[in-house]
Short mmCIF file of C-alpha atoms and ligand atoms in Angstrom, two decimals:
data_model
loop_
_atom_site.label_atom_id
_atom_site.label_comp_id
_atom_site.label_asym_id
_atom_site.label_seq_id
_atom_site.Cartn_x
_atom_site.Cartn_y
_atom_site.Cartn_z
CA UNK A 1 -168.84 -52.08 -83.68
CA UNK A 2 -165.20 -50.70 -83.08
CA UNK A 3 -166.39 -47.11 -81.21
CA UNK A 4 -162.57 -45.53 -80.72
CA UNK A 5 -160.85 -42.95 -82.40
CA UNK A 6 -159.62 -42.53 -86.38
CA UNK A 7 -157.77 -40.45 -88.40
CA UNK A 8 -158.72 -40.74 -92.20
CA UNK A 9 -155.38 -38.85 -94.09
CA UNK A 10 -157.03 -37.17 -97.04
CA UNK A 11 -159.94 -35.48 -97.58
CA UNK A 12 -160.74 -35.94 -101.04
CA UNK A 13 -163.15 -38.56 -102.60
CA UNK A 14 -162.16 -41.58 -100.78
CA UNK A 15 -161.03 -39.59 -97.77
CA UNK A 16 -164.90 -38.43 -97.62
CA UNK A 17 -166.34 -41.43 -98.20
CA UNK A 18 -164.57 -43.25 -95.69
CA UNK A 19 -165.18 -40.45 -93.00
CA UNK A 20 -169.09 -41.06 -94.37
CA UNK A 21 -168.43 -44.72 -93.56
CA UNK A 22 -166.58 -44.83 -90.35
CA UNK A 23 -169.33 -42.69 -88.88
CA UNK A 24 -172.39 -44.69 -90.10
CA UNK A 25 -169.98 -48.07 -88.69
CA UNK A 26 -170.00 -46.98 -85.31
CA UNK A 27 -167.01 -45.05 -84.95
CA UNK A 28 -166.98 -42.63 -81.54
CA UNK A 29 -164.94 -39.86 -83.06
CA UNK A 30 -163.44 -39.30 -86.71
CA UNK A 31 -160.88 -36.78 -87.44
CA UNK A 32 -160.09 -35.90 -91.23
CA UNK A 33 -156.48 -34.64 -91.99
CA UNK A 34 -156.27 -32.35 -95.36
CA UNK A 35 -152.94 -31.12 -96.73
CA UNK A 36 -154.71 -28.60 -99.17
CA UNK A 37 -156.28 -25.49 -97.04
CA UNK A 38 -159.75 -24.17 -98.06
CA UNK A 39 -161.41 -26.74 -100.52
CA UNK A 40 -159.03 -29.06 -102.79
CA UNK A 41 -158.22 -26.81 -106.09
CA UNK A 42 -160.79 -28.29 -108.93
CA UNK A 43 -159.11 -29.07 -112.02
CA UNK A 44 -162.91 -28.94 -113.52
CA UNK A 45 -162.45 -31.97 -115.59
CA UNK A 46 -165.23 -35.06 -115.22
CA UNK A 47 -165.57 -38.58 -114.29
CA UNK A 48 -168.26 -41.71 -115.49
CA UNK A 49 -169.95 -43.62 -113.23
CA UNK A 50 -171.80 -47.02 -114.86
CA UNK A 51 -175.40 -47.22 -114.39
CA UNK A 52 -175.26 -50.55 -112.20
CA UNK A 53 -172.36 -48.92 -110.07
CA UNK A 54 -174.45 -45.83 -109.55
CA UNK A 55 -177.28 -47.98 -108.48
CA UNK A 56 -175.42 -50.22 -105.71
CA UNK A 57 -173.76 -46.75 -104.70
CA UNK A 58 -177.00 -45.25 -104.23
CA UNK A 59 -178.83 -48.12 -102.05
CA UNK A 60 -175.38 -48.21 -100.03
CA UNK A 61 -176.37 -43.77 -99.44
CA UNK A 62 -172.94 -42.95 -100.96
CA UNK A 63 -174.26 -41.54 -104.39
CA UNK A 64 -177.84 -39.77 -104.77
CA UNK A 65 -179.69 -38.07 -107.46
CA UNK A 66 -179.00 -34.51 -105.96
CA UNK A 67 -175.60 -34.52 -107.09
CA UNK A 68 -175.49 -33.17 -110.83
CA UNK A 69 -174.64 -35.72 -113.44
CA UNK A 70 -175.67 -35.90 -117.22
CA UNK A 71 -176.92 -39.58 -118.79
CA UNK A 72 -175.08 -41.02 -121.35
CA UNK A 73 -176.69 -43.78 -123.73
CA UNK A 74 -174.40 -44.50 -126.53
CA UNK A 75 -170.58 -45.03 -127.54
CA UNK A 76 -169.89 -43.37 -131.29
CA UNK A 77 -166.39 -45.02 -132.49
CA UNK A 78 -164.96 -42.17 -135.70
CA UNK A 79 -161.80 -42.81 -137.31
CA UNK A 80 -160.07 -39.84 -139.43
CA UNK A 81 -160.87 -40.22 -142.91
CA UNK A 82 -159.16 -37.94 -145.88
CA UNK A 83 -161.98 -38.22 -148.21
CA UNK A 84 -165.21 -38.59 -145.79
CA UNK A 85 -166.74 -35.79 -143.41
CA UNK A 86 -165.26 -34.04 -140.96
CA UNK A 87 -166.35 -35.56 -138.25
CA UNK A 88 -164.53 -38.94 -139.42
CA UNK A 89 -166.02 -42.29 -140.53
CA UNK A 90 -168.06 -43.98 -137.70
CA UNK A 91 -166.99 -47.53 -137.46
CA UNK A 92 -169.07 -48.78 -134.97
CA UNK A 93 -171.67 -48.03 -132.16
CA UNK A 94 -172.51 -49.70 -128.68
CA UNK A 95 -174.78 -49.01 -125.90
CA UNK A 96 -173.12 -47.06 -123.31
CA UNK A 97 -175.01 -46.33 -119.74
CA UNK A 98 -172.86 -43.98 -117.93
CA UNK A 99 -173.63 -41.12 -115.71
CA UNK A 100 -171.02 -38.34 -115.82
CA UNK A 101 -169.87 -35.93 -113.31
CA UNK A 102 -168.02 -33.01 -112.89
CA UNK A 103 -165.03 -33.62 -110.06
CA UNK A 104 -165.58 -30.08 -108.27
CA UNK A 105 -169.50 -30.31 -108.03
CA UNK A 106 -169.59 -33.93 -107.21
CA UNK A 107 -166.68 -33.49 -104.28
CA UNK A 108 -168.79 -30.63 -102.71
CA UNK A 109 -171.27 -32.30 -102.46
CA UNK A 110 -169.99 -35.34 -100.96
CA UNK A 111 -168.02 -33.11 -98.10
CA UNK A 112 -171.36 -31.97 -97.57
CA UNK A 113 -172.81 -35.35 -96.97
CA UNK A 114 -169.89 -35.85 -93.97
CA UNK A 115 -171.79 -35.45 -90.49
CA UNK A 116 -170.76 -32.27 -88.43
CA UNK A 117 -169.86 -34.71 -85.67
CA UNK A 118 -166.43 -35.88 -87.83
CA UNK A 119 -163.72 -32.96 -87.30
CA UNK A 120 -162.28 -31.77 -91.30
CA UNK A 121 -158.77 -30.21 -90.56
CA UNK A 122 -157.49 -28.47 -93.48
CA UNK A 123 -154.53 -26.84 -94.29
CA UNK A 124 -152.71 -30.34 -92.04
CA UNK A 125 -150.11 -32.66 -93.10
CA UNK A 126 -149.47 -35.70 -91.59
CA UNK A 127 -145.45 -36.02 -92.32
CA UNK A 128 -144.58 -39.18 -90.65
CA UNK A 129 -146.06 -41.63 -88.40
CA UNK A 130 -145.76 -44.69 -85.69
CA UNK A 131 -147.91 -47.33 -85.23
CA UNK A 132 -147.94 -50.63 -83.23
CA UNK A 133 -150.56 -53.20 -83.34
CA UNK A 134 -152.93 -51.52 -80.91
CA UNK A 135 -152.84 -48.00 -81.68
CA UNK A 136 -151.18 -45.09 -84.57
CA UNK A 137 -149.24 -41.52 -83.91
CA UNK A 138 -149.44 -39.18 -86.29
CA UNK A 139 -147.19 -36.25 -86.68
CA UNK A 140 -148.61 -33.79 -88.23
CA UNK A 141 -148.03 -29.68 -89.23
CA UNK A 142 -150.79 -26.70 -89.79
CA UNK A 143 -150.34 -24.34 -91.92
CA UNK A 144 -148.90 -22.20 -89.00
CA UNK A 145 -146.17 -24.60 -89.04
CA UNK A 146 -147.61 -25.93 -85.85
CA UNK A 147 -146.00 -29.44 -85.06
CA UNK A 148 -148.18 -31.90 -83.43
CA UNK A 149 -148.25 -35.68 -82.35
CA UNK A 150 -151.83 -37.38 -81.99
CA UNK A 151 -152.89 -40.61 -80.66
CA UNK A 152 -155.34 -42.55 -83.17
CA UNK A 153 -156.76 -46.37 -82.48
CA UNK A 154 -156.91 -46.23 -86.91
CA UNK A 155 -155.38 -44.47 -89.48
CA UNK A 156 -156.71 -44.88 -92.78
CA UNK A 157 -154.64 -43.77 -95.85
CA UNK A 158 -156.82 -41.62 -98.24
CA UNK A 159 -153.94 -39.85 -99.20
CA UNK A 160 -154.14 -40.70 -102.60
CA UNK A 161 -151.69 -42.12 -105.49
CA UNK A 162 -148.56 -40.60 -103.81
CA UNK A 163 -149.52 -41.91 -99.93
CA UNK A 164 -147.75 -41.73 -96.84
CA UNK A 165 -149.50 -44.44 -95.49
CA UNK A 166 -149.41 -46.85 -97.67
CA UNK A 167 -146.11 -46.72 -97.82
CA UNK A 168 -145.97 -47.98 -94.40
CA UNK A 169 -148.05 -50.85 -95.22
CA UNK A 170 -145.57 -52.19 -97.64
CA UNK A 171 -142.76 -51.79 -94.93
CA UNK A 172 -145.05 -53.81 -93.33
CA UNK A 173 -145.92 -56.83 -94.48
CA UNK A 174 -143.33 -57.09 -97.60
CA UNK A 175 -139.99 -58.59 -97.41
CA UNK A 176 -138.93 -56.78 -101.08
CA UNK A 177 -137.27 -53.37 -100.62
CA UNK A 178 -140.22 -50.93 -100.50
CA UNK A 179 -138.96 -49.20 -103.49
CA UNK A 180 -139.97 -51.88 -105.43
CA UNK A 181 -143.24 -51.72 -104.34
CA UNK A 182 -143.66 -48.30 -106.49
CA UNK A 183 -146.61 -47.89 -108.93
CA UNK A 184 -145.09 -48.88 -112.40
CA UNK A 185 -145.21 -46.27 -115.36
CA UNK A 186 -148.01 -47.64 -117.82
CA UNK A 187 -145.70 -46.01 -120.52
CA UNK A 188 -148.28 -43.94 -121.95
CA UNK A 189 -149.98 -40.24 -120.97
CA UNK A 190 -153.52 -39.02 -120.60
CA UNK A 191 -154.16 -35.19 -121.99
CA UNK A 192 -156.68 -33.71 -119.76
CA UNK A 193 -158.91 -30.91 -120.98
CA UNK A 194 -162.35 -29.65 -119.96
CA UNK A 195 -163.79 -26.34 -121.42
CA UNK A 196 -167.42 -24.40 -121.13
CA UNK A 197 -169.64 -26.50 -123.95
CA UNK A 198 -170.96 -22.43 -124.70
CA UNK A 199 -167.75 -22.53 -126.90
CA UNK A 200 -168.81 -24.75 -129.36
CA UNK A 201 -170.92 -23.55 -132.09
CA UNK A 202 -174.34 -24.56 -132.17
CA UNK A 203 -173.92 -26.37 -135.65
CA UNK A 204 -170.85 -27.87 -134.15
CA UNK A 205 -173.49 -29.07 -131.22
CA UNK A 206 -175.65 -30.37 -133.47
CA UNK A 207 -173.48 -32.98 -134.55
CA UNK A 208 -172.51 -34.49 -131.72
CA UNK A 209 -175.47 -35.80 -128.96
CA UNK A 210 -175.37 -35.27 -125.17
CA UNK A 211 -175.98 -38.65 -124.73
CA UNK A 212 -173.33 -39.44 -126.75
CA UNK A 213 -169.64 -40.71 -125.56
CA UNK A 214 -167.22 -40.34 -128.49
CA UNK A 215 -164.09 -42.67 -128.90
CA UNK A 216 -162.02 -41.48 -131.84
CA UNK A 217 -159.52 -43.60 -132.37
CA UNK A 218 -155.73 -42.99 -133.80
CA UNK A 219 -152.51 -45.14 -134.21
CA UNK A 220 -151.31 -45.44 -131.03
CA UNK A 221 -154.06 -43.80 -128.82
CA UNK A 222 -157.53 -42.48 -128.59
CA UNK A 223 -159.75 -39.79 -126.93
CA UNK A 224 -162.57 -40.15 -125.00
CA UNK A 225 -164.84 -37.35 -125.43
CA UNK A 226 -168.27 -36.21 -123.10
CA UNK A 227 -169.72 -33.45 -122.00
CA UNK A 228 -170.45 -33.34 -118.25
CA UNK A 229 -172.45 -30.91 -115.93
CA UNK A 230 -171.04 -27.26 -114.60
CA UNK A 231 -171.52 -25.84 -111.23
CA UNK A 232 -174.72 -23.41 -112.86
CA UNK A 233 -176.69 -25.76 -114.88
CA UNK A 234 -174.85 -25.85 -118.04
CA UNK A 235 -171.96 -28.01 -119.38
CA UNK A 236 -168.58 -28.68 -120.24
CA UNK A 237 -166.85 -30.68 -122.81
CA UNK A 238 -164.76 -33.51 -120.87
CA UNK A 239 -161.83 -35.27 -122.86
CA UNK A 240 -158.81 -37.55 -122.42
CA UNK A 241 -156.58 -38.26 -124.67
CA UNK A 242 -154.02 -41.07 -123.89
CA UNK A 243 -150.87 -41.77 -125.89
CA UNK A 244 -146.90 -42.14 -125.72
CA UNK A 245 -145.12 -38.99 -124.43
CA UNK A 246 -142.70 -37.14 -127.19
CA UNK A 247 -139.57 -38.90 -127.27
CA UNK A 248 -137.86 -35.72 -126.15
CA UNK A 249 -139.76 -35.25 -122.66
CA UNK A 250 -138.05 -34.02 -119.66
CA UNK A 251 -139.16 -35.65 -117.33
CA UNK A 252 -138.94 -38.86 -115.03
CA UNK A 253 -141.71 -40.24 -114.70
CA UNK A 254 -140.73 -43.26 -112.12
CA UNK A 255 -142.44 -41.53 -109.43
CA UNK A 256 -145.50 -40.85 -109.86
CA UNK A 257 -146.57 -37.54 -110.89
CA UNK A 258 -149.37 -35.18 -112.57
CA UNK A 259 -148.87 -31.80 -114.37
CA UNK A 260 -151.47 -29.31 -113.23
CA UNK A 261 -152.97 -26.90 -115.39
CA UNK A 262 -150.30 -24.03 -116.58
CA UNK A 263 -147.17 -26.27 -115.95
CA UNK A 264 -147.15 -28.18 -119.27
CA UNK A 265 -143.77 -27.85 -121.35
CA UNK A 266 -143.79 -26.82 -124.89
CA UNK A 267 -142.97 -30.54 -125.92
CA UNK A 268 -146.41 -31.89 -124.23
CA UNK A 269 -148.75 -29.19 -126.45
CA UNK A 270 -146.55 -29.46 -129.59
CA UNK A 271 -147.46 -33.44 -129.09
CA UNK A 272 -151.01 -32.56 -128.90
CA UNK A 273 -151.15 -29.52 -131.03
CA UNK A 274 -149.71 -32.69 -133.93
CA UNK A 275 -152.13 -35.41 -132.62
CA UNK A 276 -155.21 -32.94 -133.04
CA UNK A 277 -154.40 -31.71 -136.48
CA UNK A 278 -152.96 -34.85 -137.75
CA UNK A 279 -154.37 -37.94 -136.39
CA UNK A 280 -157.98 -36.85 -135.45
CA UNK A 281 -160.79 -36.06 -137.65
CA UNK A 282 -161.17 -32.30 -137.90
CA UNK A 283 -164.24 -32.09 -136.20
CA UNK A 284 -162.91 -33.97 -133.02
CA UNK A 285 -158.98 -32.26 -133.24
CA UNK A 286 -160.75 -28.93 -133.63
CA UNK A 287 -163.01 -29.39 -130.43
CA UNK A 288 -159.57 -30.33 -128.52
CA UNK A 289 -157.90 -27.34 -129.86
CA UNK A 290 -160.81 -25.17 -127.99
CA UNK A 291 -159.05 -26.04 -124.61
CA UNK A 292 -156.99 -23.38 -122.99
CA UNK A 293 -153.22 -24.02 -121.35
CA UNK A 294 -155.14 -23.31 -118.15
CA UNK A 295 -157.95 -25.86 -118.50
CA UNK A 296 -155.09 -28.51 -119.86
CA UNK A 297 -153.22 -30.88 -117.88
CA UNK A 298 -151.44 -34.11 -118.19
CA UNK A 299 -151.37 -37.57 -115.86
CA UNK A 300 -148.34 -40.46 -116.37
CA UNK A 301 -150.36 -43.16 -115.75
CA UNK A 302 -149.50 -46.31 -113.41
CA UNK A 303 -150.46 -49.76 -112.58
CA UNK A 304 -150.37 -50.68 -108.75
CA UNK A 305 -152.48 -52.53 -106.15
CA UNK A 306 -150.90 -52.87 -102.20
CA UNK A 307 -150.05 -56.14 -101.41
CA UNK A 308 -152.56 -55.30 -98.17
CA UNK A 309 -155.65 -53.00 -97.42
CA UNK A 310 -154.78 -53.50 -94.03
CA UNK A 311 -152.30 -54.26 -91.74
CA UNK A 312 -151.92 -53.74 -87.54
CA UNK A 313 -154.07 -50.31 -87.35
CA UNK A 314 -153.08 -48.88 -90.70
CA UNK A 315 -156.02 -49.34 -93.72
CA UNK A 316 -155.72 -48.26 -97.41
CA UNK A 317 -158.44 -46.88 -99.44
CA UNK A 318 -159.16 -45.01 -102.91
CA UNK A 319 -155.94 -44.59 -104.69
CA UNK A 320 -153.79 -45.11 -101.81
CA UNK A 321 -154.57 -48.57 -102.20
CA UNK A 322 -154.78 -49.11 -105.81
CA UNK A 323 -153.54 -47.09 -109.11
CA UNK A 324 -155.02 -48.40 -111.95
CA UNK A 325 -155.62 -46.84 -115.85
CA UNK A 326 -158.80 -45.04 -115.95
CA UNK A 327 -159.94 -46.82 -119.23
CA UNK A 328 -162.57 -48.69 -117.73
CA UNK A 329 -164.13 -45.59 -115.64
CA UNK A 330 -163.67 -47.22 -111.72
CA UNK A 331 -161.30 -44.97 -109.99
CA UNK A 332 -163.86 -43.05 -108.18
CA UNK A 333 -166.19 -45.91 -108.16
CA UNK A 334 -163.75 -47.61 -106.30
CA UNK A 335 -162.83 -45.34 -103.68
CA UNK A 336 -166.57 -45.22 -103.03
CA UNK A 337 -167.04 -48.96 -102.96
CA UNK A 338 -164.66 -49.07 -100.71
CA UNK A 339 -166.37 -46.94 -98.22
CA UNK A 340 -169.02 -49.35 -98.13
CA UNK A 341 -166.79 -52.30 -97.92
CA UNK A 342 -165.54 -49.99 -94.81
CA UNK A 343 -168.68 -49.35 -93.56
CA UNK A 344 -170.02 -52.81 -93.24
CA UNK A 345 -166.80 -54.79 -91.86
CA UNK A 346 -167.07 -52.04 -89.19
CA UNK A 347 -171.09 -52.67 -88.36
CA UNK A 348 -170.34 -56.80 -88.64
CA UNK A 349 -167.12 -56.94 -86.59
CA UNK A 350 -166.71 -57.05 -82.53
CA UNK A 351 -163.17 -55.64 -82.74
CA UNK A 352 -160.67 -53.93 -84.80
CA UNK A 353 -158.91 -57.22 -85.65
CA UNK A 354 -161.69 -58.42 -87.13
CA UNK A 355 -163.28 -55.88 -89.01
CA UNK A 356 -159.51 -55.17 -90.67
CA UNK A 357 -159.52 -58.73 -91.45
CA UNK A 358 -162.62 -58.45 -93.63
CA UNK A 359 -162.16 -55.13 -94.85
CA UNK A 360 -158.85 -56.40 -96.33
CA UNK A 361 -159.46 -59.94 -97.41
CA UNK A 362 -162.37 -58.70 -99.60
CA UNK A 363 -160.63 -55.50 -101.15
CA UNK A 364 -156.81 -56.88 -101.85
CA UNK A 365 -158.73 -59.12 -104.66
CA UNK A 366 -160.76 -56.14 -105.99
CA UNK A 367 -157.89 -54.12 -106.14
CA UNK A 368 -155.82 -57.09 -108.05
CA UNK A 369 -158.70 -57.02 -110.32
CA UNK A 370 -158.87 -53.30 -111.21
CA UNK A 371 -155.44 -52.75 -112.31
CA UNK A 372 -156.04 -55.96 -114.50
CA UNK A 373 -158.93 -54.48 -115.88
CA UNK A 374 -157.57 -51.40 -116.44
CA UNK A 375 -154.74 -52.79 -118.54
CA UNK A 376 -156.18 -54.51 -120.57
CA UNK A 377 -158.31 -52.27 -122.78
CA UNK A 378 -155.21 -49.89 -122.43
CA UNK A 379 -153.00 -52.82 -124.75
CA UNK A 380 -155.80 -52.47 -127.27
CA UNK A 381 -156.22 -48.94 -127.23
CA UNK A 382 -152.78 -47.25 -126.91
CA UNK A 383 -149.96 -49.81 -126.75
CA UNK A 384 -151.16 -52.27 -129.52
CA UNK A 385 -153.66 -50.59 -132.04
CA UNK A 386 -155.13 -52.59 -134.70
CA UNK A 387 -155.41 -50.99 -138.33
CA UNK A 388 -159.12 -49.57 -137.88
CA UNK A 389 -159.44 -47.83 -141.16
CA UNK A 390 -160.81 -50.57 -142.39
CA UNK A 391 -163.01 -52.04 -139.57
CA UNK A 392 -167.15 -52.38 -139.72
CA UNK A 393 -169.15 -52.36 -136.93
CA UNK A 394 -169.07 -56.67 -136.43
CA UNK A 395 -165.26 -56.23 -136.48
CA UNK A 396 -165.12 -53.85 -134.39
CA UNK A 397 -167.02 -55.55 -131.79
CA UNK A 398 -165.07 -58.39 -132.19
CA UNK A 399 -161.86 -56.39 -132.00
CA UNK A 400 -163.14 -54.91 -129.10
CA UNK A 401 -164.83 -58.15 -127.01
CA UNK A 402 -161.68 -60.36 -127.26
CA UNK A 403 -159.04 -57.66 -126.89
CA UNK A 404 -160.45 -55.07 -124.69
CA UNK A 405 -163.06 -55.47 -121.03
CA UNK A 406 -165.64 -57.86 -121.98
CA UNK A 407 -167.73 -56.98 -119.24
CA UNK A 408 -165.43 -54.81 -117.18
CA UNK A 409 -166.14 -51.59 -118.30
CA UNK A 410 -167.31 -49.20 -115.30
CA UNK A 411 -165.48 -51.15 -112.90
CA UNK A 412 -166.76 -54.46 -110.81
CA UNK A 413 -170.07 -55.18 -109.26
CA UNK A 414 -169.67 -53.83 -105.84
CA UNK A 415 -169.68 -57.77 -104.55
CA UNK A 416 -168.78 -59.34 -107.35
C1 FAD B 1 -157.60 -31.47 -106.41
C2 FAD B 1 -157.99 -32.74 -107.15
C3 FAD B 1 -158.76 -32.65 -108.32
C4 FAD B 1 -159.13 -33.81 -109.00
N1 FAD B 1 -159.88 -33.68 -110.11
C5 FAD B 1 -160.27 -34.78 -110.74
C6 FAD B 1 -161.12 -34.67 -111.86
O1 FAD B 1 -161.50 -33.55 -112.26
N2 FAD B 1 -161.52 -35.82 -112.48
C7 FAD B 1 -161.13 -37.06 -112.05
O2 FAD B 1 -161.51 -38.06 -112.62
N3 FAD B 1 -160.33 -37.20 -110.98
C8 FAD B 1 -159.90 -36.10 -110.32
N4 FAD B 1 -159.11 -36.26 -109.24
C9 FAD B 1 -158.69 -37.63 -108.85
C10 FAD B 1 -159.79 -38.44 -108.21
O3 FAD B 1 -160.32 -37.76 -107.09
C11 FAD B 1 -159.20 -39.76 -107.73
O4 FAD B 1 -158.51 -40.46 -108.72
C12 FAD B 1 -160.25 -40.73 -107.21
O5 FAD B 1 -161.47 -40.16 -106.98
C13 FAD B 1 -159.76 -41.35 -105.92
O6 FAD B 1 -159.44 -40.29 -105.08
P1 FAD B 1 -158.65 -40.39 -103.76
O7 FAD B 1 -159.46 -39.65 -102.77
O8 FAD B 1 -158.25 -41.78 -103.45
O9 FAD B 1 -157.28 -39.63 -104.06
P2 FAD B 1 -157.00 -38.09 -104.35
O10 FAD B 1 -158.14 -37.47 -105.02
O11 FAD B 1 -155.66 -38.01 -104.97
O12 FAD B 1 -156.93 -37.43 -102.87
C14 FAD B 1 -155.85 -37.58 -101.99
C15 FAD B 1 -155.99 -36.46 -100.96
O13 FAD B 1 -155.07 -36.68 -99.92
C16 FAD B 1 -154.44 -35.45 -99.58
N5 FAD B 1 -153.12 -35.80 -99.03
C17 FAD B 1 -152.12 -36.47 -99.66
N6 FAD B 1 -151.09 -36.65 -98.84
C18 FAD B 1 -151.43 -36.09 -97.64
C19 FAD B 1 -150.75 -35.97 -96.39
N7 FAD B 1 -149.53 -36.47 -96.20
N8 FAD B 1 -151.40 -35.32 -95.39
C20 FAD B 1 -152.66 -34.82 -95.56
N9 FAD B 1 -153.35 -34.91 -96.74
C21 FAD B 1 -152.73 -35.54 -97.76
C22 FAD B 1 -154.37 -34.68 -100.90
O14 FAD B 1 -154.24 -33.30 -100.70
C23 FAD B 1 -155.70 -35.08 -101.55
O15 FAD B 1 -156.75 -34.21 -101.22
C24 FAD B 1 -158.71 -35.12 -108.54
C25 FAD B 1 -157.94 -35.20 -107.37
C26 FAD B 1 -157.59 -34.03 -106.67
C27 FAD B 1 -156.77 -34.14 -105.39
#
């Protein structure tokens, strides 16, 4: 055990989770820096978690059954079709064991599960720091504007797809200008959208399962479609749709970025607005179409991994360390699996040196392995699309086993 002093920048999932874990490891005092004052603002759109995930994450106490989820069983593949019903022509079916969660609910009630002995600061930014190999300074402002320098023995970057810290890490141990060392545009958007499920209408509900995870498929994209849980017992309908932008979007998208609900340009829903009545089935593009412009937002996405987890007293977690397409549902999974990778190089080691060491040696190869896994299935499903109108269910799975995960999907076995 380490004892000593950490900073964890970010209090979000991983940010959480890794105050969770330095605690359990041993750690004397934990201090967690949040930009955003009050609670993060939910964007009330979900996340899956795969059964075997959920299980490890449970027996490692950083997932439990109070925190709401619904149970999915089954994948239904549609494909629009003129002349069949509206709901398109299923081409294929395949079990699918995912739990689903709504971001708000499922944040609460991990920042409840973060001992009263670690210090949350919200409303903080850390703006710049200095480290050596023995101990970090962290300059950081309130929301007073209050200035302040702080002495840390770690600082560990759960600051998210945009961090601070981890650019520091690159400075660190690359020799390439850090600019190279930017996540790299995927070329391709996800549509976010998540609406009360009280909307549909209950013959619309009938045709469509709770356990069921719909991917309707288009030329050049897809949506993912599942209903997860609300903050009072009911549900939403999740989606995400990914595709090319419109050719005429403003916008650079070289660093990365997200559009929160209310900011997207007319371009972004005239693209939708097309896809929905165009490419979809009318069932599916009419269930899309029940989204507000407040309950709609759009993510660039990005492939990156940092070329450490670790370095001096500097460590990288959740999307700080890695950026990868959500396609195989890990990103959360991650950032929690890290947390136990976290928590258990801090019980094992006798110093700092060596419990970075093994946090680091084991994660740099899971994050290498995430963004792989997340772009693959993304070259079948957006970049490359086969002609499905045709496909059967043996095809498809075909299609789908050579081109897509194989056995990725849900992200890897937490020691895999
Ligand atoms: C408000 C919010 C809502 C989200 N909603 C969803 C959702 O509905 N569904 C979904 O799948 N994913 C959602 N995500 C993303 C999801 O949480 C992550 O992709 C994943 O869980 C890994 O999270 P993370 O903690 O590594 O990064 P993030 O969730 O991006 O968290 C990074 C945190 O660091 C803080 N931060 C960044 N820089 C600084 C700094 N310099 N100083 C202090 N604090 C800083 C940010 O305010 C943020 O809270 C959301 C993220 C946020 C921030």
């Amino acid at each position: 055990m380490c004892g000593g002093r950490v900073a964890v920048v970010g209090g979000s999932v991983a940010g959480c989770a890794a105050a969770l874990a330095l605690h359990r490891g041993g750690t004397d005092e934990v201090v967690v820096l949040e930009r955003a004052p009050g609670r993060p603002a939910e964007r009330g759109v979900g996340l899956a978690v795969h059964d075997d995930r959920y299980d490890e994450l449970e027996s490692a106490g950083y997932l439990d059954a109070r925190m709401p989820w619904i149970q999915l069983e089954r994948r239904r593949w549609y494909v629009r079709d003129t002349r069949g019903p509206a709901v398109g022509r299923r081409i294929g079916e395949m079990p699918f064991p995912f739990r689903t969660y709504n971001w708000g609910p499922l944040w609460h009630e991990l920042r409840a599960r973060v001992p009263d002995a670690v210090e949350f600061r919200t409303g903080t930014t850390v703006g710049a720091l200095q480290h050596g190999p023995d101990a970090v300074e962290l300059h950081t402002t309130d929301r007073e504007g209050r200035r302040r320098r702080e002495p840390f023995d770690l600082a560990v970057g759960a600051d998210g797809y945009r961090s601070l810290i981890r650019t520091e890490v690159c400075s660190e141990v690359c020799a390439e200008p850090v600019a190279a060392l930017r996540p790299e545009f995927a070329g391709y958007l996800a549509w976010r959208g998540a609406f009360p499920a009280s909307r549909m209408t209950a013959s619309d509900q009938r045709l469509w399962d709770v356990e069921e995870c719909a991917y309707v498929v288009f030329p050049g994209g897809h949506v993912i479609i599942y209903r997860i849980p609300d903050s009072a017992g009911g549900h939403r309908v999740n989606w995400v749709l990914y595709t090319a932008p419109p050719p005429d979007l403003d916008l650079s998208l070289e660093t990365p970025v997200s559009l929160p609900p209310g900011t997207l340009t007319d371009a972004l829903h005239t693209h939708l607005a097309r896809i929905a009545a165009e490419l979809l089935p009318p069932y599916w593009g009419a269930l899309v179409a029940l989204t507000e412009p407040g309950e709609l937002f759009v993510q660039p996405l990005y492939d990156f991994t940092a070329p450490r987890y670790a370095t001096g007293r500097l460590l990288l977690t959740g999307d700080a360390a890695t950026v990868a397409r959500p396609h195989t549902g890990a990103g959360a999974v991650k950032a929690l699996q890290d947390a136990t990778a976290l928590e258990s190089a801090l019980r094992s080691a006798s110093d700092w040196a060596e419990a970075l060491h093994t946090y680091d040696s084991e994660r740099i190869a899971v994050g290498r392995a995430t963004v792989e896994l997340g772009r693959r299935p993304g070259h079948a499903l957006v970049e490359t699309t086969p002609e499905r109108g045709s496909m059967n269910p043996s095809a498809l799975d075909v299609w789908w086993q050579r081109a897509a995960v194989g056995g990725g999907l849900g992200g890897r076995a937490l020691h895999a």
